[in-house]
Amino acid sequence: MIKENLTDNKIAIIGGTGKEGKGLAIGWLNAGFEVIIGSRMLEKANSAVHEIQLILDKELKLSGMVNDDAARKADIIVITVPYSVHRDTLVMLKPLVAGKLVIDVTVPIMPPKVTVPNLPPEGSAGLEARAVLGEEVEVVTAFQNISYEKLMRNEVTDCDVLVCGSSKNARNIGIQLVEAMGFTAWDAGPLENSVVAEALTSVLIGINIRHGVTSAGIKITGVKQ
Ligand SMILES: NC(=O)c1ccc[n+]([C@@H]2O[C@H](COP(=O)([O-])OP(=O)(O)OC[C@H]3O[C@@H](n4cnc5c(N)ncnc54)[C@H](OP(=O)(O)O)[C@@H]3O)[C@@H](O)[C@H]2O)c1
């Protein structure tokens, strides 16, 4: 069960030693959350914790654990692993996440062909997560269009985040988690729509390559907030 006061919930980042995972950890730590960096290796998790501590240089609610311990301890489980190990990661998490919220950041691309999506039979990584984890786990997808550089530089104003989810309530929590970092979040509808945000990443990577940049992003226009 997700606690009503959002910052009372512990966030575990599976594959949190990677580029995107560390960037998200920094965003949520700055927003006052307790964050657990998950890794296949405890030493690697602790080394990422050390790295983040040096960057933020303040007292943090931050620890490192192996992935399964991190998932057990946390209320919100964030997945930031390469797509090639997405399904295996979901299978590992399945017995540990019942009743919790899973935020899937995974983009279905298979290097070296990163400028076109590599969609799973379920239709998207988000739907694949729901299919593997089952109905008792709420799944949200978000951040696929936010490069780790943007997270590291705290560039929250020039790119929006599309949030899809298995229920309105799950999306609302996802939106609050995105907004806690300072980004503008949009309710992008059910998980069936996650394919749009996921495939958009391939488009953005292509734009990055063609324009010699690293962090192309999207902005929703025409809506007064
Ligand atoms: N990088 C970005 O800017 C960005 C932006 C949006 C979305 N994403 C998506 O976010 C996900 C992570 O991206 P990333 O750039 O952070 O990736 P990454 O740095 O290449 O990998 C993230 C972590 O995944 C774990 N991992 C690697 N191989 C594994 C395996 N065989 N089994 C289990 N875990 C493994 C590693 O953690 P341990 O070795 O510690 O276990 C690694 O640190 C991807 O799906 C990516 O498409 C990335």
Coordinates of C-alpha atoms and ligand atoms in Angstrom, one line a residue:
M1 CA 0.0 0.0 0.0
I2 CA 1.3 3.4 -0.9
K3 CA 1.4 5.8 2.1
E4 CA -0.8 8.9 1.7
N5 CA 2.1 11.3 2.5
L6 CA 4.1 10.5 -0.6
T7 CA 7.6 11.2 0.8
D8 CA 6.9 8.5 3.5
N9 CA 7.3 5.9 0.8
K10 CA 10.7 4.4 0.2
I11 CA 11.8 4.3 -3.5
A12 CA 14.0 1.4 -4.7
I13 CA 15.7 1.9 -8.1
I14 CA 16.4 -1.5 -9.7
G15 CA 19.5 -1.0 -11.9
G16 CA 20.0 2.2 -10.0
T17 CA 23.8 2.1 -10.5
G18 CA 23.2 3.1 -14.2
K19 CA 23.0 6.5 -15.7
E20 CA 19.2 7.0 -15.7
G21 CA 18.8 5.4 -12.2
K22 CA 21.4 7.7 -10.6
G23 CA 19.8 10.7 -12.3
L24 CA 16.3 9.8 -10.9
A25 CA 17.8 9.0 -7.5
I26 CA 19.2 12.6 -7.4
G27 CA 15.9 14.1 -8.3
W28 CA 13.9 12.2 -5.7
L29 CA 16.6 12.7 -3.0
N30 CA 16.4 16.4 -3.6
A31 CA 12.6 16.1 -3.2
G32 CA 13.0 14.6 0.2
F33 CA 12.4 10.9 -0.5
E34 CA 14.3 8.0 0.9
V35 CA 16.0 6.1 -2.0
I36 CA 17.6 2.7 -2.2
I37 CA 20.0 2.0 -5.0
G38 CA 19.6 -1.5 -6.3
S39 CA 22.2 -3.5 -8.1
R40 CA 23.2 -7.1 -8.8
M41 CA 26.3 -6.4 -6.7
L42 CA 26.2 -4.8 -3.2
E43 CA 29.6 -3.2 -3.8
K44 CA 28.4 -1.6 -7.0
A45 CA 25.3 -0.3 -5.2
N46 CA 27.4 1.2 -2.4
S47 CA 29.8 2.8 -4.9
A48 CA 26.8 4.5 -6.6
V49 CA 25.6 5.7 -3.2
H50 CA 29.1 7.2 -2.6
E51 CA 29.1 8.9 -6.0
I52 CA 25.6 10.4 -5.4
Q53 CA 26.7 11.5 -1.9
L54 CA 29.7 13.4 -3.4
I55 CA 27.4 15.1 -6.0
L56 CA 24.7 16.2 -3.6
D57 CA 27.1 16.9 -0.6
K58 CA 24.4 16.9 2.1
E59 CA 22.7 14.5 4.5
L60 CA 20.7 12.0 2.5
K61 CA 18.3 9.1 3.1
L62 CA 20.2 6.9 0.7
S63 CA 21.4 3.3 0.8
G64 CA 22.6 0.6 -1.5
M65 CA 21.3 -3.0 -1.6
V66 CA 21.2 -5.9 -4.0
N67 CA 18.1 -5.6 -6.2
D68 CA 15.9 -8.1 -4.5
D69 CA 16.5 -6.7 -1.0
A70 CA 15.9 -3.2 -2.4
A71 CA 12.5 -4.3 -3.9
R72 CA 11.5 -6.0 -0.6
K73 CA 12.3 -2.9 1.5
A74 CA 10.6 -0.3 -0.7
D75 CA 7.1 0.8 -1.4
I76 CA 7.8 2.1 -4.9
I77 CA 9.9 0.1 -7.2
V78 CA 11.5 1.9 -10.2
I79 CA 13.0 -0.2 -13.1
T80 CA 15.9 1.3 -15.0
V81 CA 17.6 -1.6 -16.7
P82 CA 18.5 -2.2 -20.4
Y83 CA 15.6 -3.6 -22.4
S84 CA 17.5 -6.9 -23.0
V85 CA 17.1 -7.8 -19.3
H86 CA 13.6 -6.2 -18.8
R87 CA 11.6 -9.5 -18.8
D88 CA 14.1 -11.3 -16.5
T89 CA 14.1 -8.4 -14.1
L90 CA 10.3 -8.4 -14.0
V91 CA 10.3 -12.2 -13.3
M92 CA 12.8 -11.6 -10.5
L93 CA 10.6 -8.8 -9.0
K94 CA 7.2 -10.5 -9.4
P95 CA 7.2 -12.3 -5.9
L96 CA 8.5 -9.1 -4.2
V97 CA 6.2 -6.4 -5.5
A98 CA 2.6 -7.5 -4.8
G99 CA 0.6 -4.5 -3.5
K100 CA 3.4 -2.1 -4.4
L101 CA 3.7 0.5 -7.2
V102 CA 6.1 -0.3 -10.1
I103 CA 7.4 2.6 -12.2
D104 CA 8.9 1.3 -15.4
V105 CA 11.4 3.6 -17.2
T106 CA 12.6 0.9 -19.6
V107 CA 12.7 1.8 -23.2
P108 CA 12.3 -1.1 -25.7
I109 CA 15.4 -0.6 -27.8
M110 CA 18.1 -3.0 -28.7
P111 CA 21.6 -1.5 -29.4
P112 CA 23.0 -0.9 -31.9
K113 CA 19.6 -0.2 -33.6
V114 CA 18.6 2.5 -31.1
T115 CA 16.7 4.8 -33.5
V116 CA 13.8 2.4 -34.0
P117 CA 11.8 0.8 -31.3
N118 CA 12.0 -3.0 -30.6
L119 CA 8.5 -3.5 -29.2
P120 CA 7.7 -6.7 -27.3
P121 CA 4.7 -9.0 -28.3
E122 CA 2.6 -7.3 -25.6
G123 CA 2.9 -4.0 -27.5
S124 CA 5.1 -2.0 -25.1
A125 CA 7.5 -2.4 -22.2
G126 CA 4.7 -1.1 -19.9
L127 CA 2.2 -3.7 -21.0
E128 CA 4.9 -6.4 -20.8
A129 CA 5.5 -5.3 -17.2
R130 CA 1.8 -5.6 -16.4
A131 CA 1.6 -9.0 -18.1
V132 CA 4.5 -10.4 -16.1
L133 CA 3.7 -8.8 -12.8
G134 CA -0.1 -9.5 -12.8
E135 CA -3.2 -7.5 -12.0
E136 CA -2.3 -7.1 -8.3
V137 CA 0.6 -4.8 -9.1
E138 CA 0.0 -1.3 -10.3
V139 CA 2.3 -0.3 -13.1
V140 CA 3.2 3.2 -14.2
T141 CA 5.5 4.2 -17.1
A142 CA 7.3 7.5 -17.1
F143 CA 10.6 9.3 -17.8
Q144 CA 11.4 7.5 -21.1
N145 CA 11.9 10.8 -22.8
I146 CA 14.1 12.4 -20.1
S147 CA 17.8 11.8 -20.7
Y148 CA 20.1 11.2 -17.7
E149 CA 22.0 14.4 -18.6
K150 CA 18.8 16.4 -18.1
L151 CA 18.3 14.7 -14.7
M152 CA 21.9 15.3 -13.7
R153 CA 21.8 19.0 -14.7
N154 CA 18.3 19.4 -13.1
E155 CA 16.9 20.8 -16.4
V156 CA 13.3 20.3 -15.5
T157 CA 11.7 23.1 -17.5
D158 CA 12.5 22.2 -21.1
C159 CA 11.1 18.7 -21.3
D160 CA 7.7 17.2 -20.2
V161 CA 7.0 13.7 -18.9
L162 CA 4.2 11.5 -20.2
V163 CA 2.8 9.3 -17.4
C164 CA 0.8 6.1 -18.3
G165 CA -0.5 3.7 -15.8
S166 CA -2.7 0.7 -15.0
S167 CA -5.2 2.9 -13.1
K168 CA -6.1 6.5 -12.6
N169 CA -4.9 6.3 -9.0
A170 CA -1.5 4.8 -10.1
R171 CA -1.1 7.6 -12.7
N172 CA -1.9 10.2 -10.1
I173 CA 0.8 8.9 -7.9
G174 CA 3.2 8.7 -10.9
I175 CA 2.4 12.3 -11.7
Q176 CA 3.1 13.4 -8.1
L177 CA 6.5 11.6 -8.3
V178 CA 7.4 13.3 -11.5
E179 CA 6.2 16.7 -10.3
A180 CA 8.2 16.3 -7.0
M181 CA 11.3 16.6 -9.2
G182 CA 10.0 19.7 -10.8
F183 CA 9.0 18.3 -14.2
T184 CA 5.7 19.0 -15.8
A185 CA 3.8 15.7 -15.9
W186 CA 0.9 14.8 -18.2
D187 CA -1.7 12.0 -17.6
A188 CA -1.1 10.2 -20.9
G189 CA -3.7 7.5 -20.2
P190 CA -3.7 3.8 -19.8
L191 CA -0.7 1.5 -20.3
E192 CA -1.8 0.9 -23.9
N193 CA -0.6 4.4 -24.6
S194 CA 2.9 3.8 -23.1
V195 CA 4.0 2.6 -26.6
V196 CA 3.9 6.3 -27.7
A197 CA 6.3 7.5 -25.0
E198 CA 8.5 4.5 -25.4
A199 CA 8.8 4.7 -29.2
L200 CA 9.2 8.5 -29.0
T201 CA 12.6 7.8 -27.3
S202 CA 13.9 6.3 -30.5
V203 CA 12.7 9.4 -32.4
L204 CA 14.5 11.6 -29.9
I205 CA 17.7 9.6 -30.1
G206 CA 17.6 10.0 -33.9
I207 CA 17.2 13.7 -33.5
N208 CA 20.1 13.8 -31.0
I209 CA 22.3 12.0 -33.6
R210 CA 21.2 14.2 -36.5
H211 CA 21.6 17.5 -34.6
G212 CA 24.8 16.6 -32.6
V213 CA 23.0 17.0 -29.2
T214 CA 22.4 14.6 -26.3
S215 CA 19.1 15.6 -24.7
A216 CA 16.3 16.3 -27.2
G217 CA 13.0 16.2 -25.4
I218 CA 9.3 17.0 -25.8
K219 CA 6.9 19.8 -24.6
I220 CA 3.1 19.6 -24.7
T221 CA 1.7 22.9 -26.1
G222 CA -1.7 24.4 -26.3
V223 CA -2.9 23.7 -22.8
K224 CA -3.2 26.3 -20.0
Q225 CA -2.2 24.9 -16.6
Ligands
LIG1 N1 20.2 6.8 -20.2 C1 19.2 7.6 -20.5 O1 19.4 8.8 -20.7 C2 17.8 7.0 -20.5 C3 16.7 7.9 -20.7 C4 15.4 7.4 -20.6 C5 15.2 6.0 -20.4 N2 16.3 5.2 -20.3 C6 16.1 3.8 -20.1 O2 16.4 3.4 -18.8 C7 17.0 2.1 -18.7 C8 18.3 2.3 -18.1 O3 19.2 3.1 -18.9 P1 20.7 3.4 -18.5 O4 21.2 4.3 -19.5 O5 20.7 3.8 -17.1 O6 21.3 1.9 -18.6 P2 22.7 1.4 -18.1 O7 23.4 2.4 -17.4 O8 23.3 0.7 -19.3 O9 22.2 0.2 -17.2 C9 21.5 0.4 -16.0 C10 21.8 -0.7 -15.0 O10 21.2 -2.0 -15.5 C11 21.9 -3.0 -14.8 N3 22.2 -4.1 -15.7 C12 23.0 -4.1 -16.8 N4 23.0 -5.3 -17.4 C13 22.2 -6.1 -16.6 C14 21.9 -7.5 -16.7 N5 22.4 -8.3 -17.6 N6 21.0 -8.0 -15.7 C15 20.6 -7.2 -14.7 N7 20.9 -5.9 -14.6 C16 21.7 -5.3 -15.6 C17 23.2 -2.5 -14.3 O11 23.2 -2.5 -12.9 P3 24.1 -3.5 -12.0 O12 25.3 -3.9 -12.8 O13 24.5 -2.6 -10.8 O14 23.2 -4.6 -11.6 C18 23.3 -1.1 -14.9 O15 24.0 -0.2 -14.0 C19 17.0 1.6 -20.2 O16 15.9 0.9 -20.4 C20 17.0 2.9 -21.0 O17 16.4 2.7 -22.3 C21 17.6 5.7 -20.3

